[in-house]
């Protein structure tokens, strides 16, 4: 199912919004990579974290698709400036729970920043299909932050 049925004409007021969507497209691409890498790194020592990261990677991939469709509607070919910087490094060990917690804290911050960006986009497009899409993505980003916070809490209790 296509999100938009026809190519929309590009206006001058679209430029700022489209630059932000292009930036978010790149961020979502990085998020898919980062969550996939985190899942691989955490699999042996932190299986609950790995399962959560796998699920978050799948949702971020859906966001990537939605943003790509939005950009294509304006005749833009989404080309990410991919920067897999947040999750680089070796695997976690039991002694490195602090390293995993640091990665989780960074992801919470990233998810909340993303939610804010999507909320601002939705606010500028009230009453449109794009506003609903951006609002839904914002809600999902907040859910990701909450899920990661829950995981951190459970890890600290065990």
GROMACS .gro file of C-alpha atoms in nm, residues 4-157:
model
  154
    4UNK     CA    1   0.059   0.877  -0.104
    5UNK     CA    2  -0.116   0.819  -0.433
    6UNK     CA    3   0.034   1.098  -0.642
    7UNK     CA    4   0.342   1.311  -0.668
    8UNK     CA    5   0.288   1.644  -0.489
    9UNK     CA    6   0.416   1.970  -0.635
   10UNK     CA    7   0.715   2.113  -0.452
   11UNK     CA    8   0.671   2.461  -0.304
   12UNK     CA    9   0.923   2.694  -0.143
   13UNK     CA   10   0.783   2.627   0.204
   14UNK     CA   11   0.852   2.254   0.160
   15UNK     CA   12   1.230   2.297   0.143
   16UNK     CA   13   1.298   2.319   0.518
   17UNK     CA   14   1.063   2.033   0.597
   18UNK     CA   15   1.208   1.812   0.325
   19UNK     CA   16   1.563   1.876   0.446
   20UNK     CA   17   1.451   1.764   0.794
   21UNK     CA   18   1.284   1.453   0.651
   22UNK     CA   19   1.602   1.373   0.458
   23UNK     CA   20   1.801   1.412   0.781
   24UNK     CA   21   1.558   1.185   0.964
   25UNK     CA   22   1.577   0.932   0.680
   26UNK     CA   23   1.953   0.913   0.741
   27UNK     CA   24   1.898   0.885   1.117
   28UNK     CA   25   1.652   0.598   1.068
   29UNK     CA   26   1.904   0.421   0.846
   30UNK     CA   27   2.165   0.458   1.120
   31UNK     CA   28   1.914   0.340   1.380
   32UNK     CA   29   1.842   0.019   1.186
   33UNK     CA   30   2.213  -0.052   1.168
   34UNK     CA   31   2.278   0.046   1.530
   35UNK     CA   32   1.996  -0.165   1.673
   36UNK     CA   33   2.095  -0.463   1.457
   37UNK     CA   34   2.455  -0.434   1.573
   38UNK     CA   35   2.349  -0.391   1.936
   39UNK     CA   36   2.135  -0.704   1.905
   40UNK     CA   37   2.432  -0.902   1.775
   41UNK     CA   38   2.662  -0.764   2.045
   42UNK     CA   39   2.417  -0.835   2.326
   43UNK     CA   40   2.292  -1.177   2.211
   44UNK     CA   41   2.522  -1.398   2.418
   45UNK     CA   42   2.520  -1.213   2.749
   46UNK     CA   43   2.196  -1.011   2.738
   47UNK     CA   44   1.934  -1.204   2.537
   48UNK     CA   45   1.642  -0.985   2.654
   49UNK     CA   46   1.826  -0.678   2.529
   50UNK     CA   47   1.904  -0.852   2.199
   51UNK     CA   48   1.536  -0.937   2.144
   52UNK     CA   49   1.435  -0.576   2.214
   53UNK     CA   50   1.704  -0.443   1.978
   54UNK     CA   51   1.589  -0.679   1.702
   55UNK     CA   52   1.230  -0.556   1.739
   56UNK     CA   53   1.339  -0.191   1.743
   57UNK     CA   54   1.544  -0.246   1.426
   58UNK     CA   55   1.233  -0.383   1.252
   59UNK     CA   56   1.023  -0.082   1.353
   60UNK     CA   57   1.296   0.162   1.249
   61UNK     CA   58   1.311  -0.013   0.910
   62UNK     CA   59   0.936   0.051   0.872
   63UNK     CA   60   0.999   0.419   0.955
   64UNK     CA   61   1.270   0.426   0.689
   65UNK     CA   62   1.021   0.296   0.434
   66UNK     CA   63   0.755   0.549   0.532
   67UNK     CA   64   0.998   0.839   0.507
   68UNK     CA   65   1.124   0.710   0.173
   69UNK     CA   66   0.770   0.705   0.037
   70UNK     CA   67   0.715   1.059   0.164
   71UNK     CA   68   1.031   1.182  -0.010
   72UNK     CA   69   0.943   1.003  -0.332
   73UNK     CA   70   0.609   1.183  -0.331
   74UNK     CA   71   0.806   1.505  -0.384
   75UNK     CA   72   1.021   1.351  -0.653
   76UNK     CA   73   1.323   1.315  -0.425
   77UNK     CA   74   1.532   1.002  -0.418
   78UNK     CA   75   1.615   0.930  -0.055
   79UNK     CA   76   1.991   0.886  -0.021
   80UNK     CA   77   2.105   0.849   0.338
   81UNK     CA   78   2.418   0.996   0.482
   82UNK     CA   79   2.475   0.684   0.683
   83UNK     CA   80   2.675   0.724   1.003
   84UNK     CA   81   2.688   0.404   1.209
   85UNK     CA   82   2.868   0.573   1.495
   86UNK     CA   83   2.663   0.500   1.804
   87UNK     CA   84   2.693   0.122   1.836
   88UNK     CA   85   3.046   0.053   1.713
   89UNK     CA   86   3.275  -0.175   1.908
   90UNK     CA   87   3.309  -0.533   2.029
   91UNK     CA   88   3.064  -0.757   2.207
   92UNK     CA   89   2.947  -0.702   2.562
   93UNK     CA   90   3.054  -0.926   2.846
   94UNK     CA   91   2.901  -0.972   3.188
   95UNK     CA   92   3.169  -0.739   3.325
   96UNK     CA   93   3.060  -0.475   3.076
   97UNK     CA   94   2.701  -0.421   3.183
   98UNK     CA   95   2.800  -0.058   3.231
   99UNK     CA   96   2.891  -0.041   2.860
  100UNK     CA   97   2.552  -0.177   2.763
  101UNK     CA   98   2.380   0.066   2.999
  102UNK     CA   99   2.572   0.354   2.841
  103UNK     CA  100   2.459   0.239   2.496
  104UNK     CA  101   2.101   0.214   2.624
  105UNK     CA  102   2.114   0.564   2.773
  106UNK     CA  103   2.243   0.701   2.443
  107UNK     CA  104   1.962   0.526   2.253
  108UNK     CA  105   1.701   0.671   2.492
  109UNK     CA  106   1.835   1.019   2.419
  110UNK     CA  107   1.835   0.953   2.042
  111UNK     CA  108   1.479   0.816   2.049
  112UNK     CA  109   1.350   1.117   2.242
  113UNK     CA  110   1.525   1.360   2.008
  114UNK     CA  111   1.372   1.177   1.712
  115UNK     CA  112   1.027   1.187   1.870
  116UNK     CA  113   1.061   1.563   1.913
  117UNK     CA  114   1.161   1.611   1.550
  118UNK     CA  115   0.866   1.404   1.425
  119UNK     CA  116   0.629   1.588   1.658
  120UNK     CA  117   0.745   1.922   1.515
  121UNK     CA  118   0.694   1.795   1.159
  122UNK     CA  119   0.344   1.671   1.245
  123UNK     CA  120   0.254   2.004   1.405
  124UNK     CA  121   0.347   2.188   1.086
  125UNK     CA  122   0.125   1.967   0.872
  126UNK     CA  123  -0.190   1.939   1.083
  127UNK     CA  124  -0.481   1.756   0.924
  128UNK     CA  125  -0.277   1.587   0.651
  129UNK     CA  126  -0.185   1.221   0.599
  130UNK     CA  127   0.179   1.321   0.654
  131UNK     CA  128   0.093   1.473   0.994
  132UNK     CA  129  -0.067   1.146   1.099
  133UNK     CA  130   0.234   0.951   0.976
  134UNK     CA  131   0.484   1.176   1.155
  135UNK     CA  132   0.269   1.172   1.469
  136UNK     CA  133   0.261   0.792   1.465
  137UNK     CA  134   0.637   0.770   1.419
  138UNK     CA  135   0.683   1.016   1.708
  139UNK     CA  136   0.466   0.798   1.931
  140UNK     CA  137   0.664   0.488   1.832
  141UNK     CA  138   0.994   0.664   1.907
  142UNK     CA  139   0.863   0.751   2.255
  143UNK     CA  140   0.757   0.387   2.298
  144UNK     CA  141   1.111   0.282   2.207
  145UNK     CA  142   1.257   0.510   2.473
  146UNK     CA  143   1.016   0.372   2.731
  147UNK     CA  144   1.095   0.012   2.634
  148UNK     CA  145   1.468   0.077   2.668
  149UNK     CA  146   1.413   0.245   3.005
  150UNK     CA  147   1.218  -0.063   3.116
  151UNK     CA  148   1.500  -0.289   3.005
  152UNK     CA  149   1.753  -0.078   3.197
  153UNK     CA  150   1.537  -0.097   3.506
  154UNK     CA  151   1.506  -0.475   3.482
  155UNK     CA  152   1.880  -0.511   3.429
  156UNK     CA  153   1.957  -0.304   3.738
  157UNK     CA  154   1.718  -0.513   3.949
   0.00000   0.00000   0.00000
